[in-house]
mmCIF file of C-alpha atoms and ligand atoms in Angstrom:
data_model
loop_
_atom_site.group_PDB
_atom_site.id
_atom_site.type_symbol
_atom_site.label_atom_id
_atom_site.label_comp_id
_atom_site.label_asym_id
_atom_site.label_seq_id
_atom_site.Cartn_x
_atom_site.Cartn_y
_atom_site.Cartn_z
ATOM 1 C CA UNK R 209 -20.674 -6.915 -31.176
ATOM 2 C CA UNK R 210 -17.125 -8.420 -30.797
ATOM 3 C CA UNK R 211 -13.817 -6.736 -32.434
ATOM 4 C CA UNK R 212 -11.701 -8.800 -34.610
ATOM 5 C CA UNK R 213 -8.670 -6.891 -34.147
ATOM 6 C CA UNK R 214 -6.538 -8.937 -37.250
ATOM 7 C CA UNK R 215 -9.377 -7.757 -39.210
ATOM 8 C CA UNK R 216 -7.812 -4.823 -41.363
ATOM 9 C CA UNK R 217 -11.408 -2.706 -41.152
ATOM 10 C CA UNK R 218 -11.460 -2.568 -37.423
ATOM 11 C CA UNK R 219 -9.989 0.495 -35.847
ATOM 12 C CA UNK R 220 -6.686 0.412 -34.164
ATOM 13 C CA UNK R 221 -6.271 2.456 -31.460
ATOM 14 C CA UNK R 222 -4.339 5.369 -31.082
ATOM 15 C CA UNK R 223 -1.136 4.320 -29.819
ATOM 16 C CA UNK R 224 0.575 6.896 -27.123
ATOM 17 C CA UNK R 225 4.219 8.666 -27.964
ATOM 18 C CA UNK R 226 6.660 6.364 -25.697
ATOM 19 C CA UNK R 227 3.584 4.671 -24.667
ATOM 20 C CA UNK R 228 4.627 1.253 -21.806
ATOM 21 C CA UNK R 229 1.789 -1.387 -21.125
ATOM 22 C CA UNK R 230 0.586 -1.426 -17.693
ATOM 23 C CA UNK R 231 1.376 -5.277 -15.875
ATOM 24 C CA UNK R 232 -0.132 -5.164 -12.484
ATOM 25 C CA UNK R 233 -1.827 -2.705 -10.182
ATOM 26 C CA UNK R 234 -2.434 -3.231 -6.581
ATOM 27 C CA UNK R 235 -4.661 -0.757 -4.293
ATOM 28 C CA UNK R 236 -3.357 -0.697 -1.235
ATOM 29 C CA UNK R 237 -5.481 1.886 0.779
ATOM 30 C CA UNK R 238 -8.197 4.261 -0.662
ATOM 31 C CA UNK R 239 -5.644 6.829 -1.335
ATOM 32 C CA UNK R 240 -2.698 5.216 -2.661
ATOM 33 C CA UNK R 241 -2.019 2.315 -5.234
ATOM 34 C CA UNK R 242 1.048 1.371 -7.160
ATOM 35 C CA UNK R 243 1.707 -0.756 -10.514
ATOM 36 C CA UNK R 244 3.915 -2.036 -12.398
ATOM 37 C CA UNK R 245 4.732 -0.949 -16.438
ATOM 38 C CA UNK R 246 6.575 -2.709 -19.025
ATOM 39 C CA UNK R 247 10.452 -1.361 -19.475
ATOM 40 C CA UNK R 248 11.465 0.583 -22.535
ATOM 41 C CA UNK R 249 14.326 -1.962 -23.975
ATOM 42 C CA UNK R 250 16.381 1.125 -23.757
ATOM 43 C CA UNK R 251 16.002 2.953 -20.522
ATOM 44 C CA UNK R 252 19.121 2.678 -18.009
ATOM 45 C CA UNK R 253 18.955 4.282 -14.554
ATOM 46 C CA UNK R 254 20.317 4.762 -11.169
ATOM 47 C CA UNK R 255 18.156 3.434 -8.504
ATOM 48 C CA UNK R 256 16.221 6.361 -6.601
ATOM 49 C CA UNK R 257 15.759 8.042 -9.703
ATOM 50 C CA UNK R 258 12.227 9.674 -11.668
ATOM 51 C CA UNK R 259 11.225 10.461 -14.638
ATOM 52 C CA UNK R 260 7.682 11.850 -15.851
ATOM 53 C CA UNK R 261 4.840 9.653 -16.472
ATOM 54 C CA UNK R 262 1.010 10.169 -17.275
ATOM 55 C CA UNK R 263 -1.642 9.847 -19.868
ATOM 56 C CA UNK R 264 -3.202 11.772 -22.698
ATOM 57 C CA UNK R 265 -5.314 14.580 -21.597
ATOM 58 C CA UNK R 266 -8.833 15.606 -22.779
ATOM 59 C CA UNK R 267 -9.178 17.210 -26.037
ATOM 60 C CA UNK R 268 -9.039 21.162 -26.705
ATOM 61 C CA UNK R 269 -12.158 22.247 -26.796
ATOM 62 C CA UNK R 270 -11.364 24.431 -29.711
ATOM 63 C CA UNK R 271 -8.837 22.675 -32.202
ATOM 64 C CA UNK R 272 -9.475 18.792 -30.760
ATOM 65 C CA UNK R 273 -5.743 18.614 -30.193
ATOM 66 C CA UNK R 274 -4.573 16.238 -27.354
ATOM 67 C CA UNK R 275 -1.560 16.734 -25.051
ATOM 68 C CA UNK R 276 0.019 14.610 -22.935
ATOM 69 C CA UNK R 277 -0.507 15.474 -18.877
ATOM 70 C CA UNK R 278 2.674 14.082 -17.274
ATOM 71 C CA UNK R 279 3.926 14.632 -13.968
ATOM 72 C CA UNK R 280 7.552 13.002 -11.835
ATOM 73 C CA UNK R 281 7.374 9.837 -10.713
ATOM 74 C CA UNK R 282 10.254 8.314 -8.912
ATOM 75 C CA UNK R 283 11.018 4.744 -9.851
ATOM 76 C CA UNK R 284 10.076 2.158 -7.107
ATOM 77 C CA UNK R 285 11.721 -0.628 -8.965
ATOM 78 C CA UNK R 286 15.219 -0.881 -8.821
ATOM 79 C CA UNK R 287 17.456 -0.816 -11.930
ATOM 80 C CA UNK R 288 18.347 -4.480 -12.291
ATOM 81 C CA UNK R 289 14.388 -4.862 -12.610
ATOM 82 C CA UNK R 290 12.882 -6.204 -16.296
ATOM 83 C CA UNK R 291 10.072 -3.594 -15.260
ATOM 84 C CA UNK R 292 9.161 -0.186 -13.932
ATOM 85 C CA UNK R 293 7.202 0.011 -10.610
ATOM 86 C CA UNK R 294 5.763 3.105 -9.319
ATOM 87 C CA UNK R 295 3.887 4.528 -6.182
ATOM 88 C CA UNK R 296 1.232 6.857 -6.276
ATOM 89 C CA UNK R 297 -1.561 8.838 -4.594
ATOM 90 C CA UNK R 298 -5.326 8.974 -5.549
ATOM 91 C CA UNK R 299 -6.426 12.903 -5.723
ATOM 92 C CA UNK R 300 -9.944 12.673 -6.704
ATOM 93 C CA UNK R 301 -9.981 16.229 -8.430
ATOM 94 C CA UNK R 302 -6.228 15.692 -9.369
ATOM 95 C CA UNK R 303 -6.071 16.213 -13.532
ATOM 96 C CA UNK R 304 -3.567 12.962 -13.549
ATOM 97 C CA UNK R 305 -4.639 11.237 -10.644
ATOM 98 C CA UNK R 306 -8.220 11.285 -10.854
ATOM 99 C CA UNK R 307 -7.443 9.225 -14.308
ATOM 100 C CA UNK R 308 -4.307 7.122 -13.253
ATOM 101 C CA UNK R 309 -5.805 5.680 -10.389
ATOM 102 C CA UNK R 310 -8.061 3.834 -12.742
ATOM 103 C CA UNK R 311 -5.665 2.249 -15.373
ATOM 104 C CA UNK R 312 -6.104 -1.832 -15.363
ATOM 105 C CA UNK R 313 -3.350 -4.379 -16.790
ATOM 106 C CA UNK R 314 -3.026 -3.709 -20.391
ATOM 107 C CA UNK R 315 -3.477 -0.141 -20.365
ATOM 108 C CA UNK R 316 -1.414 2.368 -21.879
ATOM 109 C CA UNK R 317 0.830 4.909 -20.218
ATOM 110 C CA UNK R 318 3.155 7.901 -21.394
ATOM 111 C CA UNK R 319 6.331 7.315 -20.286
ATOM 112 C CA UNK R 320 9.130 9.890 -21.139
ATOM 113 C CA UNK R 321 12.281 7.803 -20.902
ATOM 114 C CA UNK R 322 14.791 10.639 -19.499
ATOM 115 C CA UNK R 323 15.533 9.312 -15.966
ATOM 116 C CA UNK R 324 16.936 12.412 -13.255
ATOM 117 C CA UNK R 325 17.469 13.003 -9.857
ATOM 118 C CA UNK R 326 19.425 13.415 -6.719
ATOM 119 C CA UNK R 327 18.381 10.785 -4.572
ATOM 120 C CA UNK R 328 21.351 8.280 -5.959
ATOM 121 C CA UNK R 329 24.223 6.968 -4.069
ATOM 122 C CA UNK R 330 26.569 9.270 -6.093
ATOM 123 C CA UNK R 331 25.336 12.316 -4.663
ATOM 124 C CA UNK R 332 26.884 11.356 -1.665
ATOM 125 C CA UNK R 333 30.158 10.819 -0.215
ATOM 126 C CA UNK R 334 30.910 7.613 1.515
ATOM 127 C CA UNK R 335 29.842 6.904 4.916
ATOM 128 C CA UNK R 336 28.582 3.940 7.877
ATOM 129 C CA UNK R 337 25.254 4.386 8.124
ATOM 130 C CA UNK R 338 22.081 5.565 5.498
ATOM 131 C CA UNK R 339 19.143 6.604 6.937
ATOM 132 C CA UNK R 340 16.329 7.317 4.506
ATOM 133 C CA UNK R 341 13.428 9.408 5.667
ATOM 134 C CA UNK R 342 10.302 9.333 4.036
ATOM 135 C CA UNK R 343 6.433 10.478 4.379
ATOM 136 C CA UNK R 344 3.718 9.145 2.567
ATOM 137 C CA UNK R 345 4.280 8.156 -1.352
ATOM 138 C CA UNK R 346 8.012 9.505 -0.981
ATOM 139 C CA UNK R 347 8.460 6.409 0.172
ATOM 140 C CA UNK R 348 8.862 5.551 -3.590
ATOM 141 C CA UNK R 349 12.238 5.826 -4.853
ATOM 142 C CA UNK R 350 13.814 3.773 -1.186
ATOM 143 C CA UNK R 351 11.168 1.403 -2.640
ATOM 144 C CA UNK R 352 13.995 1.428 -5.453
ATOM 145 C CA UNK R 353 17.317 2.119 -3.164
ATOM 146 C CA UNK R 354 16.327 -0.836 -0.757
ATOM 147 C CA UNK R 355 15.877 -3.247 -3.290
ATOM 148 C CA UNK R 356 19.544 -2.246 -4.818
ATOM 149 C CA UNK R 357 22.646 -4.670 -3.489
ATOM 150 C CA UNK R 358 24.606 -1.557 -3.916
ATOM 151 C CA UNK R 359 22.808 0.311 -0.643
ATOM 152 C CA UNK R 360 24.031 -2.871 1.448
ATOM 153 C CA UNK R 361 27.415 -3.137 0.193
ATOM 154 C CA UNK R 362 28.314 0.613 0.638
ATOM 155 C CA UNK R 363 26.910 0.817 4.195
ATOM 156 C CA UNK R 364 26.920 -0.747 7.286
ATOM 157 C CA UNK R 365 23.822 -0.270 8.472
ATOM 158 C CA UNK R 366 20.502 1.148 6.421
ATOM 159 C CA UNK R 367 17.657 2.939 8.676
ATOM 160 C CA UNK R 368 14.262 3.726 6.466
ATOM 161 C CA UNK R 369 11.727 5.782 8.519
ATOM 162 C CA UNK R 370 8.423 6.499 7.389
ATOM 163 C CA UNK R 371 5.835 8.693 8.620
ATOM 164 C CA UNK R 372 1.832 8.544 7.642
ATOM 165 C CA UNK R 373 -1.262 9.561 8.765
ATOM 166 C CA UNK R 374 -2.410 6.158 9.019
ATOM 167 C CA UNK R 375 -1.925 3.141 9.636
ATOM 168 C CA UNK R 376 -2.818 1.864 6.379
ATOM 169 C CA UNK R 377 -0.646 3.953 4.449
ATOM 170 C CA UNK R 378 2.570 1.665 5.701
ATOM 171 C CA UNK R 379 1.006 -1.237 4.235
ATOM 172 C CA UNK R 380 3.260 -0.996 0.872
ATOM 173 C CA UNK R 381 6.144 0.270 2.335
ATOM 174 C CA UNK R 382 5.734 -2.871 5.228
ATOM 175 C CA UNK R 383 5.301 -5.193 2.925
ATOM 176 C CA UNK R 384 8.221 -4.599 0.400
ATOM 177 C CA UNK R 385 10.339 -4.399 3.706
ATOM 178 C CA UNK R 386 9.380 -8.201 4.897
ATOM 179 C CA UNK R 387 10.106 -8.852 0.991
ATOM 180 C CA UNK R 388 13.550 -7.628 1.096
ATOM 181 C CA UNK R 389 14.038 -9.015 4.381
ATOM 182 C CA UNK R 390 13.284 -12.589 2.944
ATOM 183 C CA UNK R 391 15.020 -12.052 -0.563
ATOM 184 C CA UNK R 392 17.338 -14.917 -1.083
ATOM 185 C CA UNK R 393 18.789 -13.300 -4.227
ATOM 186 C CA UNK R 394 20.052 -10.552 -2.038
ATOM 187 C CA UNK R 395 21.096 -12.588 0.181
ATOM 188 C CA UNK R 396 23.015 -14.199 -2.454
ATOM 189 C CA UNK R 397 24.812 -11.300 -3.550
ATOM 190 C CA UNK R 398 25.618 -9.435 -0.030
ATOM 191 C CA UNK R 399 25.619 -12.592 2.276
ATOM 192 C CA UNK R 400 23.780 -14.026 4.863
ATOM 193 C CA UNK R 401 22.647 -11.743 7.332
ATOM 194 C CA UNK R 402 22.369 -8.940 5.155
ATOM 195 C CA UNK R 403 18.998 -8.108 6.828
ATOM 196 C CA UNK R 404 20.463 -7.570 9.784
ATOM 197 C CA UNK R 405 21.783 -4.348 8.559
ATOM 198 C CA UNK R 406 17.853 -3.364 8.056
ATOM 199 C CA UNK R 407 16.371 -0.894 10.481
ATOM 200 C CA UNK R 408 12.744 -0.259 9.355
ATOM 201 C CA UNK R 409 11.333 2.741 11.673
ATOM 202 C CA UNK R 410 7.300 2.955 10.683
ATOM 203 C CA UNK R 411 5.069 5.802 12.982
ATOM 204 C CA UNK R 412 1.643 7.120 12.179
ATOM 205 C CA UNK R 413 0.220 10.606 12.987
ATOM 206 C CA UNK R 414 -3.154 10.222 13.151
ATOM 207 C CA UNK R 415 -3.720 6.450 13.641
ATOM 208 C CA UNK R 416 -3.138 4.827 16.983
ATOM 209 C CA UNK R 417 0.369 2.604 16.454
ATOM 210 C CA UNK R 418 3.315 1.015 18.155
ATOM 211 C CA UNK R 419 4.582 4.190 17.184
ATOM 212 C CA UNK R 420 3.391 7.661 16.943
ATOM 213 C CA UNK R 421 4.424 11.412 16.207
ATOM 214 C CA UNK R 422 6.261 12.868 13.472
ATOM 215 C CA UNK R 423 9.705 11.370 12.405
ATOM 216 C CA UNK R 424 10.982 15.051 13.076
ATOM 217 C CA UNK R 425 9.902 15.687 16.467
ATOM 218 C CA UNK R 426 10.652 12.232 17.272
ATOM 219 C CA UNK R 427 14.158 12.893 16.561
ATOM 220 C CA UNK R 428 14.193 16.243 18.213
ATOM 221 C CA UNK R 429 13.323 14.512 21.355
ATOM 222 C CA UNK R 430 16.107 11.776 20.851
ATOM 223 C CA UNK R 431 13.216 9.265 20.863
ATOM 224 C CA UNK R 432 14.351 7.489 17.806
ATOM 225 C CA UNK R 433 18.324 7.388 18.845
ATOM 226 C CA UNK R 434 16.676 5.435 21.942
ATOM 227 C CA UNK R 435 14.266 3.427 19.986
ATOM 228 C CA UNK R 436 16.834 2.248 17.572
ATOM 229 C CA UNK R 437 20.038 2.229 20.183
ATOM 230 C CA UNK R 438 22.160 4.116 17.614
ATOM 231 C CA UNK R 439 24.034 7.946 17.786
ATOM 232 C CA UNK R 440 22.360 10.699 16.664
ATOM 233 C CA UNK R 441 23.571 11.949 13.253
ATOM 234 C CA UNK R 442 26.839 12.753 12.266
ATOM 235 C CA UNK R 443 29.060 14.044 9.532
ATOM 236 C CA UNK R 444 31.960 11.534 10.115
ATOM 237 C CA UNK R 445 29.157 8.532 10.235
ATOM 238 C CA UNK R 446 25.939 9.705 8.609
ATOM 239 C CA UNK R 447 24.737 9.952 5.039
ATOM 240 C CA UNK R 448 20.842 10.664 4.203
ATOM 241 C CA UNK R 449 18.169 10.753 1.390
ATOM 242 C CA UNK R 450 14.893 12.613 2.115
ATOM 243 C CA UNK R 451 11.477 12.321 0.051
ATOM 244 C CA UNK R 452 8.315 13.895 1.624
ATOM 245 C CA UNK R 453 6.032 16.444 1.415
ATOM 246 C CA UNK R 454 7.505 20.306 1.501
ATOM 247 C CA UNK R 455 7.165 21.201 4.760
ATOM 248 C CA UNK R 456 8.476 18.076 6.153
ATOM 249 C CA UNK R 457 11.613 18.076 3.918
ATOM 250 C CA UNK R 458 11.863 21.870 4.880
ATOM 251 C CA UNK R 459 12.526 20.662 8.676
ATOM 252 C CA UNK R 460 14.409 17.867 8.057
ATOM 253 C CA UNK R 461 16.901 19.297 6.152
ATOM 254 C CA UNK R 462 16.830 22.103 8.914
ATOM 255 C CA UNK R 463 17.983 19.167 11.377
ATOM 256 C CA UNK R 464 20.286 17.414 9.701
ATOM 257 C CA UNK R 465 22.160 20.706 8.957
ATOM 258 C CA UNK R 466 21.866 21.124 12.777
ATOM 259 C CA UNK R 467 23.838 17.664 13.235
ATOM 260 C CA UNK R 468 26.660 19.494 11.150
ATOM 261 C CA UNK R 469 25.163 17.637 7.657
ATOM 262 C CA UNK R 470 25.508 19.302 4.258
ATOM 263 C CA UNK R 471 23.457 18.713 1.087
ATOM 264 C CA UNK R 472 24.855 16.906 -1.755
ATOM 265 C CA UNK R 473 24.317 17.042 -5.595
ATOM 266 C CA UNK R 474 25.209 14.468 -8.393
ATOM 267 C CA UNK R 475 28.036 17.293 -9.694
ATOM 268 C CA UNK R 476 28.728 17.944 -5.345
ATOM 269 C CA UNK R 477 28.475 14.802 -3.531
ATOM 270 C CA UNK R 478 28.231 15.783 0.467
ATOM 271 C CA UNK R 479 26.017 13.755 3.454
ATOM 272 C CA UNK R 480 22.766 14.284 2.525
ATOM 273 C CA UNK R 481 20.170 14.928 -0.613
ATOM 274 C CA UNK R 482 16.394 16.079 -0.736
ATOM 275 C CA UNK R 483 13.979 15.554 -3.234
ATOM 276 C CA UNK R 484 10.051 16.473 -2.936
ATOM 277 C CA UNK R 485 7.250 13.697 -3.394
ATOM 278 C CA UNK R 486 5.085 13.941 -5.912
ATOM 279 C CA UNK R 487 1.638 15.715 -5.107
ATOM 280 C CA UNK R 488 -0.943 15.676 -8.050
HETATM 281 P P1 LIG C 1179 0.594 15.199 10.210
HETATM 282 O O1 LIG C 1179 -0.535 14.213 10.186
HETATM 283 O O2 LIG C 1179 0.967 15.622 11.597
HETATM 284 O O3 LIG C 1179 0.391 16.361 9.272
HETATM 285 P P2 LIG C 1179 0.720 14.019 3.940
HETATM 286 O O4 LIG C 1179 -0.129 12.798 3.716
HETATM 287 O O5 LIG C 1179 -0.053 15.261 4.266
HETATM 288 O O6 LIG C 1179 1.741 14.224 2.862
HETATM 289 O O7 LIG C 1179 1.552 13.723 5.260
HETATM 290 C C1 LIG C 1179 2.307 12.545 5.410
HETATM 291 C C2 LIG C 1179 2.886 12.524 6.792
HETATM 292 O O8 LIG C 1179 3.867 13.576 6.916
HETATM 293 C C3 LIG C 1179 1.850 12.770 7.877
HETATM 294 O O9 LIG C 1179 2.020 11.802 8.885
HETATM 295 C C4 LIG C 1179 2.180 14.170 8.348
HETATM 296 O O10 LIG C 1179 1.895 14.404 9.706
HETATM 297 C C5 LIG C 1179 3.667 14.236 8.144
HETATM 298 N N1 LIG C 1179 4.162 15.618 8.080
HETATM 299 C C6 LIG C 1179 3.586 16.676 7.508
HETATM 300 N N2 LIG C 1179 4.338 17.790 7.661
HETATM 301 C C7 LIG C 1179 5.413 17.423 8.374
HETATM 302 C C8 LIG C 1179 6.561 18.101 8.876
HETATM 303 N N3 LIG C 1179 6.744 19.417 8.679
HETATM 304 N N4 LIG C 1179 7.479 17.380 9.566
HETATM 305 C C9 LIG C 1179 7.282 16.067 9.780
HETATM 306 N N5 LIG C 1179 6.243 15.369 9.336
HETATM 307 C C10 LIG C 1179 5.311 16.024 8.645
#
């Protein structure tokens, strides 16, 4: 049997409170996919930012009322984009995850649109150089920052590092970054060259790569100063934005205070701002 949906008897389906239409979905590695959703006409925001996503959740057992399960998802897309990109894990027992990981072009998702957040260039104060550290899916909202003209203009030089457990996790971060490198609207706008001022810094923990260890103790042992033939951090020079799992943000923020860095806020701009990853 075949549903004539201009029929007035056949059902319509439910439609979700702020609900956006799902455009693409790519898998990239058994763990982690991302996708694209339609933009509410409405919704401004600053590149880096999140706001909460998900999808209705099962009915109460007891009074058949659903809720929506929503959790923070930065923005991957940046905020010149006609659409919303985002970056997730796959937690087979996660409640959103589990679900999400499933949705298919023309799907339906919950999309609150209230975008927050501190990784934005006006939580910090002006500097040379941006490094932006990330592990595993908090590679999300640089997914955003690098694809804004605004992070070439205001720096010198941009340095993304990204740490995962394998080498397959890279893949979307990799790709968008030989994107970028080839955008000839960005080009356009920041001039020729631009790429040049692109340092993309990829090791794996648990993979054999060209580069391996954690970002942290690689810069504890000046490795990446070496690798990249640049300073180590500093105040006068330095500005960062950190997305990763808790105990990685925990020491990095340890470090940079140790190169005489101090955390910023959109009301306190200063050299550097933290925000956690999203874990389902
Ligand atoms: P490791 O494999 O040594 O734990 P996850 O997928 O668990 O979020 O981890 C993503 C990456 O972050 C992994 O490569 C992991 O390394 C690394 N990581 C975890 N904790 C820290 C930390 N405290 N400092 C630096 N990197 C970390």
């Amino acid at each position: 049997m075949s549903l004539d949906v201009n029929d007035p008897a056949t059902p319509k389906l439910p439609t979700l409170p702020d609900a956006q239409t799902v455009t693409a979905v790519t898998h990239w590695t058994d763990r982690l996919f991302s996708f694209r959703v339609t933009r509410p006409a409405s919704l401004r925001f600053r590149s880096g930012e999140f706001v909460m996503i998900g999808l209705m959740g099962d009915p109460d057992p007891k009074t058949g009322k659903q809720k929506p399960l929503l959790r923070a998802y930065s923005i991957a897309s940046p905020s010149w984009d006609e659409e919303l990109e985002f970056y997730s894990i796959k937690v087979q027992d996660g409640p959103l995850t589990s679900r999400l990981q499933h949705i298919q072009p023309g799907d339906q998702i919950i999309l609150r649109p209230k975008p927050v957040g501190t990784l934005v260039h006006d939580a910090l104060l002006p500097g040379k150089r941006l490094w932006l550290f990330a592990t595993g899916t908090g590679f999300a909202p640089f997914a955003s920052l690098l694809r804004d003209p605004q992070t070439f203009t205001d720096y010198d030089e941009v340095i993304i590092t990204h740490t995962c457990r394998e080498v397959g996790e890279l893949a979307y971060g990799a790709a968008l970054i030989d994107e970028i490198r080839g955008d000839e609207m960005l080009a356009e706008l920041i001039g020729e060259g631009f790429a040049d001022k692109l340092r993309y810094y990829p090791t794996t923990t648990r993979e054999q790569s060209p580069k391996m260890g954690r970002i942290t103790d690689l810069m504890r042992a000046g490795e990446v100063f070496a690798d990249l033939g640049v300073a180590p951090l500093s105040p006068e020079t330095d500005r960062a934005m950190v997305c990763g799992n808790l105990a990685f943000n925990l020491e990095i923020k340890e470090l940079l205070e140790g190169y005489g860095l101090t955390e910023g806020a959109n009301s306190k701009p200063a050299e550097y701002v933290v925000e956690k990853a999203f874990l389902d």
